[in-house]
Amino acid sequence: MRRLIFSAVALLVLGATARAQDPAVAGRCATPDTIVFRGATRTADASLRGDAGLVAGPVSYRALDRAIKALHATGQFDDVAATCEVARDGGRTALAFTLKERPLLGAVDVAGTDHLPRGEVRDRVDLLIGRPVDPAQIAHSMQRIDSLYQAEGYYLAQVRPETTLVSGQVSLLFRVDEGKRLSVSGVSVTGNQGVPDKDLVAAMETKPEGFLWFKKGELDADKFAGDVGERIPALYSSRGYLDAQVLKDTIKVDRGRGKALVDLTIKEGPRYRIGTFEATGSRRFSSEDIQRFYPFGEQPKTILGAAKGVLRVGRTSDDASFFDQARWDDATRRVGEAYANEGYIYASVRPVVDRRRVGSDSVPTVNLRWEIDEGQPAIVNRVEILGNDITSENCIRNQIFVVPGDIFRRDALIRSYQSIGNLGFFETPIAPPDTKRANDQGDLDIIFRVKEKRTGNVNFGASVGQGAGIGGFLGFDQPNLFGLCKRGSVNAQFGQYVKDFSMTYTDPFIRESQVSGTVTAYHSQTRYYIADVGQQTRVGGQLQIGFPLLGSRFSRVFLSYGGERASYGDSGLVSTINCSIVSCKRETMGVSYEHDTRIGLPFPTDGGKQTLSAQVNGLLFGGAKYTRYTGEMRHYASLAQFGGGELGSDPLTLALGLSVRGGAVFGDPGGFYVSQKFSLGGVQYGEPLRGYEEFSITPRGYIENSSGANTAQPASFGSAFYTSTVELDLRVNQQLNFDMFYDAGNIWARPRDFNPTRLFRGAGVGASIVTPLGPLGLDWGYGFDRTVNGVRSPAWQLHFKLGQLF
């Protein structure tokens, strides 16, 4: 007790003296003879003396304070106490530091992580195993975990550290009570006059919770930051408020209810009108050409614009005179694309928005300008193809529209990329092409990278069935024969009552030219159970030659010549055809035109296909003398993409498809009327019209059928038909597609009876998937014009299709 009192007095004397002067002071405890450390088992005294920075001799108050702080700073001790000790004989004095060591960290873990990945939460713990446990670092790790949960919207999450002492070391567990994700109960906006609250909330990704299950209103810190920093300012700038600011963004949290109120304060500023416009530096395009990209002022009326006007969607006449930053940015991008398509990929289009106040009323106005630096056009130096281990390079180069020595065009590069994908020989999505600068002049090397996939298939097997006996089948189909883009297929089906053989060979580039050729031979015996058509046996062949039209890569003219002989079974509709009375032989000469710009096959999302064909039968020999004409037009337009639209991505695509198909037969096709005339209804025979049974629509109108299965009759066929389809497709990828459709069509006994004002209508939904056996699809159609006993009775009809796509 005496020693403690003496030590306290000595320290007080030492402290009082230190305040008066830093040098050594009078008194024995102010000048210790030695320095002693007690309680340190992991650190040597020499290291501690170095950390403390003290030696025997005079000690000031400030030096002692610095020594205590330095020992704390080592992170090894929970407590450091300094005392002055005097020997019993009153001789030597010692400055003693009593240290309390921190335990070592033996293990660290997290628990209770259900909503977030455990590893992600564990990475937020910044503690080292084997080091002393620092409470400040534990608190910092807890704060890091809490910040992670807040960023994901879990503002109610709580983190508790739990320690366990094992073999002298501490095991630390961070136990997380995640709670539920904070829900936004509402958004409060003040200061907005020109933009309504509902428009602001519609532009935000942070939305209040709603009654429906998918309107959860979950708060995401990243999305909220994007709302405040990007989406709200972008909305205002698109309406002419270029100076708009979000002055305050506050999230008021009610932890008891797990709700949050988003409070925004906005300063809108003035609304800018459109002033003058000019473009400088353009030599490649004239002023009139550049003016066409200008997004303001009088614009040509488009079909889409007219539709928006009817629906009152888009800018109103009152808004037309105000600046729209989004439209201005889009127009600037399109000017840059126009230059890139002409080879000026290094062109710079700098948009300038000059804010001014005009007139005595100081009306806020923006004068707009494009400052264009065209540079030099880029020339294609080389075109390389990598990854084609099977497919020949020439085969791929025939799909490429950029050629060495030509001016680089961005649209030609994109079209080349799409055409390579249309081949169907490579895994999709294909990697985007690389463009590399080849020299100091800015010329480009273009590299296409592909990855081969398995093409073609071999099918074989055996079957046994009642009425068909024992049979088998063998099939081979290869769209990339020998890796040369040639197509070959051989299919055989044989049995007691079945003899079916067909062989086709197609060369799209005969002898490396642009001339294509197809040879087909077949002996086909087919039993149509649909509507009791019956069994047909057809033997024949055809040769077809194709030529590019005026050098076009998309348009071709085909000339064909072939012959066919038919015979029929003794049951079903075809049993009524007597080949000794009507001709069952025909010789065919045909010409057809095809223009195909579709992309995204087999489920197109853009482009179109137009086909016109004329077929003359019996010109030289053969008893069936007639002519047959058909035409088809298909167009597709991409409406929206989900999941990225850059080259190399495979987004979900919403596309609109329009198609029209028609045909007419002049003359008597004799015994070939079941295949050369037209039938309508269903999807499995003849011309498709969903929502109706097979053969249910005839030149005499709709055939009522209470049993659900129609029987084909000679009167079911017509010599003219017309169908049209509107489809809204959701293309998931190249294997899966969903659609909504509206069909309309009819057939007539004679071409001169054609009347497009009387059409049978159907609508519904469908899905198609590409399988190794070919396309497989289901359609559920609603026939609006079905009747029962002369009374209109619309109904649903399920359709199954294999080997065809609409």
Short mmCIF file of N, CA and C in Angstrom, two decimals, residues 520-638:
data_model
loop_
_atom_site.label_atom_id
_atom_site.label_comp_id
_atom_site.label_asym_id
_atom_site.label_seq_id
_atom_site.Cartn_x
_atom_site.Cartn_y
_atom_site.Cartn_z
N THR A 520 -33.09 -34.19 -107.14
CA THR A 520 -33.95 -34.93 -106.24
C THR A 520 -34.52 -36.14 -106.97
N ALA A 521 -34.49 -37.29 -106.32
CA ALA A 521 -35.12 -38.51 -106.83
C ALA A 521 -35.88 -39.16 -105.68
N TYR A 522 -37.05 -39.72 -105.98
CA TYR A 522 -37.84 -40.26 -104.89
C TYR A 522 -38.77 -41.37 -105.39
N HIS A 523 -39.03 -42.26 -104.51
CA HIS A 523 -40.09 -43.26 -104.65
C HIS A 523 -40.80 -43.27 -103.30
N SER A 524 -41.90 -42.56 -103.24
CA SER A 524 -42.54 -42.28 -101.96
C SER A 524 -43.91 -42.95 -101.90
N GLN A 525 -44.07 -43.80 -100.89
CA GLN A 525 -45.36 -44.42 -100.63
C GLN A 525 -45.80 -43.96 -99.25
N THR A 526 -46.82 -43.10 -99.22
CA THR A 526 -47.24 -42.46 -97.98
C THR A 526 -48.70 -42.74 -97.72
N ARG A 527 -48.98 -43.11 -96.48
CA ARG A 527 -50.35 -43.37 -96.07
C ARG A 527 -50.82 -42.21 -95.21
N TYR A 528 -51.74 -41.39 -95.75
CA TYR A 528 -52.27 -40.25 -95.00
C TYR A 528 -53.54 -40.69 -94.27
N TYR A 529 -53.42 -40.77 -92.96
CA TYR A 529 -54.60 -41.08 -92.16
C TYR A 529 -55.41 -39.82 -91.86
N ILE A 530 -54.79 -38.65 -92.09
CA ILE A 530 -55.49 -37.38 -91.85
C ILE A 530 -56.68 -37.28 -92.79
N ALA A 531 -57.86 -37.12 -92.25
CA ALA A 531 -59.09 -36.96 -93.03
C ALA A 531 -59.29 -38.09 -94.03
N ASP A 532 -58.65 -39.24 -93.77
CA ASP A 532 -58.82 -40.42 -94.63
C ASP A 532 -58.46 -40.11 -96.09
N VAL A 533 -57.30 -39.47 -96.27
CA VAL A 533 -56.85 -39.18 -97.63
C VAL A 533 -56.50 -40.46 -98.36
N GLY A 534 -55.82 -41.37 -97.65
CA GLY A 534 -55.45 -42.63 -98.27
C GLY A 534 -53.97 -42.69 -98.60
N GLN A 535 -53.62 -43.76 -99.33
CA GLN A 535 -52.21 -44.04 -99.64
C GLN A 535 -51.86 -43.55 -101.04
N GLN A 536 -50.72 -42.81 -101.12
CA GLN A 536 -50.22 -42.33 -102.40
C GLN A 536 -48.82 -42.89 -102.63
N THR A 537 -48.57 -43.27 -103.86
CA THR A 537 -47.23 -43.69 -104.26
C THR A 537 -46.78 -42.80 -105.41
N ARG A 538 -45.68 -42.07 -105.17
CA ARG A 538 -45.20 -41.12 -106.16
C ARG A 538 -43.75 -41.47 -106.50
N VAL A 539 -43.47 -41.56 -107.80
CA VAL A 539 -42.13 -41.87 -108.28
C VAL A 539 -41.73 -40.77 -109.25
N GLY A 540 -40.56 -40.16 -108.99
CA GLY A 540 -40.15 -39.09 -109.89
C GLY A 540 -38.83 -38.48 -109.48
N GLY A 541 -38.53 -37.36 -110.10
CA GLY A 541 -37.29 -36.65 -109.82
C GLY A 541 -37.36 -35.24 -110.37
N GLN A 542 -36.38 -34.43 -109.97
CA GLN A 542 -36.37 -33.04 -110.40
C GLN A 542 -34.95 -32.51 -110.39
N LEU A 543 -34.64 -31.66 -111.37
CA LEU A 543 -33.37 -30.94 -111.43
C LEU A 543 -33.68 -29.45 -111.36
N GLN A 544 -32.97 -28.75 -110.46
CA GLN A 544 -33.19 -27.31 -110.30
C GLN A 544 -31.86 -26.58 -110.33
N ILE A 545 -31.79 -25.50 -111.10
CA ILE A 545 -30.60 -24.67 -111.21
C ILE A 545 -30.97 -23.26 -110.77
N GLY A 546 -30.10 -22.65 -109.93
CA GLY A 546 -30.35 -21.31 -109.43
C GLY A 546 -29.26 -20.34 -109.85
N PHE A 547 -29.67 -19.09 -110.16
CA PHE A 547 -28.73 -18.05 -110.58
C PHE A 547 -28.98 -16.79 -109.76
N PRO A 548 -27.92 -16.08 -109.38
CA PRO A 548 -28.13 -14.78 -108.71
C PRO A 548 -28.73 -13.79 -109.70
N LEU A 549 -29.66 -12.98 -109.22
CA LEU A 549 -30.32 -12.00 -110.07
C LEU A 549 -29.53 -10.70 -110.06
N LEU A 550 -28.95 -10.36 -111.21
CA LEU A 550 -28.18 -9.12 -111.38
C LEU A 550 -27.08 -8.99 -110.33
N GLY A 551 -26.47 -10.12 -110.01
CA GLY A 551 -25.36 -10.12 -109.06
C GLY A 551 -25.74 -9.96 -107.61
N SER A 552 -27.03 -9.98 -107.28
CA SER A 552 -27.48 -9.79 -105.91
C SER A 552 -27.12 -10.98 -105.04
N ARG A 553 -26.75 -10.71 -103.78
CA ARG A 553 -26.46 -11.79 -102.84
C ARG A 553 -27.72 -12.34 -102.20
N PHE A 554 -28.85 -11.65 -102.39
CA PHE A 554 -30.08 -12.05 -101.71
C PHE A 554 -31.17 -12.52 -102.68
N SER A 555 -31.03 -12.24 -103.95
CA SER A 555 -32.09 -12.56 -104.92
C SER A 555 -31.57 -13.61 -105.89
N ARG A 556 -32.42 -14.64 -106.13
CA ARG A 556 -32.04 -15.71 -107.06
C ARG A 556 -33.24 -16.10 -107.91
N VAL A 557 -32.92 -16.57 -109.10
CA VAL A 557 -33.90 -17.12 -110.02
C VAL A 557 -33.59 -18.60 -110.21
N PHE A 558 -34.63 -19.44 -110.11
CA PHE A 558 -34.45 -20.88 -110.22
C PHE A 558 -35.21 -21.40 -111.44
N LEU A 559 -34.56 -22.28 -112.18
CA LEU A 559 -35.19 -22.99 -113.28
C LEU A 559 -35.22 -24.47 -112.92
N SER A 560 -36.35 -25.12 -113.16
CA SER A 560 -36.48 -26.52 -112.76
C SER A 560 -37.15 -27.33 -113.85
N TYR A 561 -36.82 -28.61 -113.83
CA TYR A 561 -37.45 -29.56 -114.75
C TYR A 561 -37.55 -30.89 -114.03
N GLY A 562 -38.74 -31.53 -114.16
CA GLY A 562 -38.92 -32.80 -113.49
C GLY A 562 -40.08 -33.58 -114.04
N GLY A 563 -40.21 -34.79 -113.55
CA GLY A 563 -41.30 -35.64 -113.95
C GLY A 563 -41.75 -36.50 -112.79
N GLU A 564 -43.03 -36.95 -112.85
CA GLU A 564 -43.57 -37.72 -111.73
C GLU A 564 -44.68 -38.63 -112.22
N ARG A 565 -44.73 -39.83 -111.62
CA ARG A 565 -45.82 -40.76 -111.88
C ARG A 565 -46.43 -41.14 -110.53
N ALA A 566 -47.77 -41.15 -110.49
CA ALA A 566 -48.45 -41.42 -109.23
C ALA A 566 -49.37 -42.62 -109.36
N SER A 567 -49.54 -43.34 -108.26
CA SER A 567 -50.53 -44.41 -108.15
C SER A 567 -51.12 -44.34 -106.75
N TYR A 568 -52.32 -44.90 -106.62
CA TYR A 568 -53.05 -44.70 -105.37
C TYR A 568 -53.59 -46.02 -104.84
N GLY A 569 -53.82 -46.03 -103.53
CA GLY A 569 -54.32 -47.23 -102.88
C GLY A 569 -55.82 -47.43 -103.11
N ASP A 570 -56.34 -48.47 -102.48
CA ASP A 570 -57.75 -48.84 -102.70
C ASP A 570 -58.64 -48.42 -101.55
N SER A 571 -58.22 -47.43 -100.76
CA SER A 571 -59.07 -46.93 -99.68
C SER A 571 -58.84 -45.44 -99.55
N GLY A 572 -59.78 -44.77 -98.91
CA GLY A 572 -59.66 -43.35 -98.69
C GLY A 572 -60.03 -42.55 -99.93
N LEU A 573 -59.79 -41.24 -99.84
CA LEU A 573 -60.14 -40.33 -100.93
C LEU A 573 -59.45 -40.71 -102.23
N VAL A 574 -58.16 -41.04 -102.18
CA VAL A 574 -57.42 -41.29 -103.42
C VAL A 574 -57.88 -42.56 -104.13
N SER A 575 -58.66 -43.40 -103.46
CA SER A 575 -59.13 -44.62 -104.12
C SER A 575 -60.13 -44.30 -105.23
N THR A 576 -60.66 -43.08 -105.21
CA THR A 576 -61.62 -42.68 -106.25
C THR A 576 -60.92 -42.23 -107.54
N ILE A 577 -59.59 -42.10 -107.51
CA ILE A 577 -58.85 -41.66 -108.70
C ILE A 577 -58.53 -42.88 -109.56
N ASN A 578 -59.01 -42.89 -110.75
CA ASN A 578 -58.79 -44.00 -111.69
C ASN A 578 -57.76 -43.54 -112.72
N CYS A 579 -56.54 -44.06 -112.61
CA CYS A 579 -55.46 -43.61 -113.48
C CYS A 579 -55.63 -44.09 -114.92
N SER A 580 -56.58 -45.00 -115.16
CA SER A 580 -56.85 -45.40 -116.54
C SER A 580 -57.77 -44.40 -117.24
N ILE A 581 -58.38 -43.53 -116.44
CA ILE A 581 -59.28 -42.51 -117.01
C ILE A 581 -58.62 -41.14 -116.99
N VAL A 582 -58.04 -40.77 -115.85
CA VAL A 582 -57.36 -39.49 -115.75
C VAL A 582 -55.85 -39.75 -115.75
N SER A 583 -55.12 -38.77 -116.16
CA SER A 583 -53.67 -38.93 -116.25
C SER A 583 -53.03 -38.89 -114.87
N CYS A 584 -52.17 -39.86 -114.62
CA CYS A 584 -51.40 -39.89 -113.37
C CYS A 584 -49.90 -39.71 -113.65
N LYS A 585 -49.58 -39.14 -114.80
CA LYS A 585 -48.20 -38.82 -115.13
C LYS A 585 -48.13 -37.34 -115.49
N ARG A 586 -47.02 -36.71 -115.09
CA ARG A 586 -46.86 -35.30 -115.44
C ARG A 586 -45.38 -34.98 -115.65
N GLU A 587 -45.19 -34.02 -116.53
CA GLU A 587 -43.85 -33.47 -116.78
C GLU A 587 -43.93 -31.99 -116.43
N THR A 588 -42.92 -31.49 -115.66
CA THR A 588 -43.00 -30.17 -115.07
C THR A 588 -41.80 -29.32 -115.47
N MET A 589 -42.11 -28.09 -115.89
CA MET A 589 -41.08 -27.09 -116.11
C MET A 589 -41.47 -25.87 -115.28
N GLY A 590 -40.51 -25.32 -114.53
CA GLY A 590 -40.86 -24.23 -113.63
C GLY A 590 -39.79 -23.16 -113.56
N VAL A 591 -40.22 -22.00 -113.17
CA VAL A 591 -39.32 -20.88 -112.91
C VAL A 591 -39.81 -20.20 -111.63
N SER A 592 -38.87 -19.79 -110.79
CA SER A 592 -39.25 -19.14 -109.53
C SER A 592 -38.22 -18.08 -109.18
N TYR A 593 -38.68 -17.12 -108.39
CA TYR A 593 -37.84 -16.02 -107.92
C TYR A 593 -37.90 -16.01 -106.41
N GLU A 594 -36.74 -15.79 -105.79
CA GLU A 594 -36.67 -15.76 -104.32
C GLU A 594 -35.74 -14.63 -103.87
N HIS A 595 -36.24 -13.84 -102.94
CA HIS A 595 -35.45 -12.77 -102.33
C HIS A 595 -35.52 -12.99 -100.82
N ASP A 596 -34.38 -13.30 -100.21
CA ASP A 596 -34.37 -13.70 -98.80
C ASP A 596 -33.35 -12.86 -98.03
N THR A 597 -33.83 -12.06 -97.11
CA THR A 597 -32.95 -11.25 -96.26
C THR A 597 -33.18 -11.53 -94.78
N ARG A 598 -33.75 -12.67 -94.45
CA ARG A 598 -34.08 -12.97 -93.06
C ARG A 598 -32.80 -13.18 -92.23
N ILE A 599 -32.86 -12.81 -90.96
CA ILE A 599 -31.79 -13.08 -90.02
C ILE A 599 -32.38 -13.72 -88.77
N GLY A 600 -31.52 -14.50 -88.08
CA GLY A 600 -31.98 -15.16 -86.86
C GLY A 600 -32.66 -16.48 -87.09
N LEU A 601 -32.42 -17.12 -88.26
CA LEU A 601 -33.08 -18.38 -88.56
C LEU A 601 -32.75 -19.43 -87.51
N PRO A 602 -33.65 -20.39 -87.23
CA PRO A 602 -34.89 -20.67 -87.96
C PRO A 602 -36.10 -19.84 -87.51
N PHE A 603 -35.91 -18.99 -86.49
CA PHE A 603 -37.00 -18.11 -86.04
C PHE A 603 -36.58 -16.67 -86.34
N PRO A 604 -36.91 -16.17 -87.53
CA PRO A 604 -36.40 -14.86 -87.94
C PRO A 604 -36.90 -13.74 -87.03
N THR A 605 -36.06 -12.73 -86.89
CA THR A 605 -36.42 -11.54 -86.11
C THR A 605 -36.38 -10.27 -86.94
N ASP A 606 -35.75 -10.31 -88.10
CA ASP A 606 -35.69 -9.15 -88.98
C ASP A 606 -35.55 -9.64 -90.42
N GLY A 607 -35.82 -8.73 -91.34
CA GLY A 607 -35.68 -9.07 -92.76
C GLY A 607 -36.98 -9.61 -93.34
N GLY A 608 -36.85 -10.29 -94.45
CA GLY A 608 -38.04 -10.82 -95.11
C GLY A 608 -37.67 -11.83 -96.18
N LYS A 609 -38.71 -12.47 -96.72
CA LYS A 609 -38.54 -13.43 -97.79
C LYS A 609 -39.73 -13.30 -98.74
N GLN A 610 -39.43 -13.15 -100.03
CA GLN A 610 -40.46 -13.07 -101.06
C GLN A 610 -40.19 -14.16 -102.09
N THR A 611 -41.22 -14.90 -102.42
CA THR A 611 -41.10 -16.00 -103.36
C THR A 611 -42.24 -15.95 -104.36
N LEU A 612 -41.91 -16.07 -105.64
CA LEU A 612 -42.89 -16.18 -106.71
C LEU A 612 -42.49 -17.36 -107.58
N SER A 613 -43.45 -18.22 -107.92
CA SER A 613 -43.13 -19.40 -108.73
C SER A 613 -44.23 -19.66 -109.74
N ALA A 614 -43.80 -20.14 -110.89
CA ALA A 614 -44.72 -20.54 -111.95
C ALA A 614 -44.32 -21.92 -112.44
N GLN A 615 -45.30 -22.80 -112.62
CA GLN A 615 -45.03 -24.18 -112.99
C GLN A 615 -45.95 -24.58 -114.15
N VAL A 616 -45.33 -25.03 -115.23
CA VAL A 616 -46.08 -25.48 -116.41
C VAL A 616 -45.96 -27.00 -116.49
N ASN A 617 -47.10 -27.68 -116.57
CA ASN A 617 -47.12 -29.13 -116.61
C ASN A 617 -47.67 -29.61 -117.96
N GLY A 618 -47.01 -30.66 -118.50
CA GLY A 618 -47.49 -31.27 -119.75
C GLY A 618 -47.13 -30.48 -120.99
N LEU A 619 -46.08 -29.67 -120.95
CA LEU A 619 -45.71 -28.89 -122.13
C LEU A 619 -45.15 -29.77 -123.23
N LEU A 620 -44.36 -30.78 -122.89
CA LEU A 620 -43.77 -31.66 -123.90
C LEU A 620 -44.45 -33.03 -123.92
N PHE A 621 -44.64 -33.62 -122.78
CA PHE A 621 -45.33 -34.89 -122.70
C PHE A 621 -46.00 -34.99 -121.34
N GLY A 622 -46.71 -36.05 -121.10
CA GLY A 622 -47.46 -36.21 -119.85
C GLY A 622 -48.89 -35.78 -120.04
N GLY A 623 -49.81 -36.53 -119.46
CA GLY A 623 -51.22 -36.28 -119.71
C GLY A 623 -51.78 -35.09 -118.96
N ALA A 624 -51.23 -34.75 -117.77
CA ALA A 624 -51.76 -33.64 -116.96
C ALA A 624 -51.23 -32.33 -117.51
N LYS A 625 -52.14 -31.53 -118.08
CA LYS A 625 -51.74 -30.25 -118.65
C LYS A 625 -52.40 -29.12 -117.86
N TYR A 626 -51.60 -28.41 -117.11
CA TYR A 626 -52.12 -27.30 -116.30
C TYR A 626 -50.93 -26.41 -115.90
N THR A 627 -51.25 -25.24 -115.40
CA THR A 627 -50.23 -24.33 -114.87
C THR A 627 -50.58 -24.00 -113.42
N ARG A 628 -49.54 -23.82 -112.64
CA ARG A 628 -49.73 -23.57 -111.20
C ARG A 628 -48.85 -22.39 -110.80
N TYR A 629 -49.45 -21.40 -110.10
CA TYR A 629 -48.72 -20.21 -109.66
C TYR A 629 -48.89 -20.05 -108.15
N THR A 630 -47.81 -19.77 -107.49
CA THR A 630 -47.86 -19.49 -106.04
C THR A 630 -46.96 -18.30 -105.73
N GLY A 631 -47.30 -17.61 -104.68
CA GLY A 631 -46.50 -16.49 -104.22
C GLY A 631 -46.59 -16.35 -102.71
N GLU A 632 -45.52 -15.86 -102.13
CA GLU A 632 -45.48 -15.70 -100.67
C GLU A 632 -44.60 -14.51 -100.32
N MET A 633 -45.03 -13.73 -99.35
CA MET A 633 -44.25 -12.61 -98.83
C MET A 633 -44.25 -12.68 -97.32
N ARG A 634 -43.07 -12.66 -96.75
CA ARG A 634 -42.91 -12.67 -95.30
C ARG A 634 -42.01 -11.51 -94.89
N HIS A 635 -42.40 -10.80 -93.83
CA HIS A 635 -41.59 -9.70 -93.32
C HIS A 635 -41.55 -9.79 -91.80
N TYR A 636 -40.37 -9.47 -91.24
CA TYR A 636 -40.17 -9.53 -89.80
C TYR A 636 -39.50 -8.25 -89.32
N ALA A 637 -39.88 -7.81 -88.15
CA ALA A 637 -39.30 -6.61 -87.54
C ALA A 637 -39.12 -6.83 -86.05
N SER A 638 -37.93 -6.56 -85.56
CA SER A 638 -37.65 -6.69 -84.14
C SER A 638 -38.23 -5.50 -83.39
#
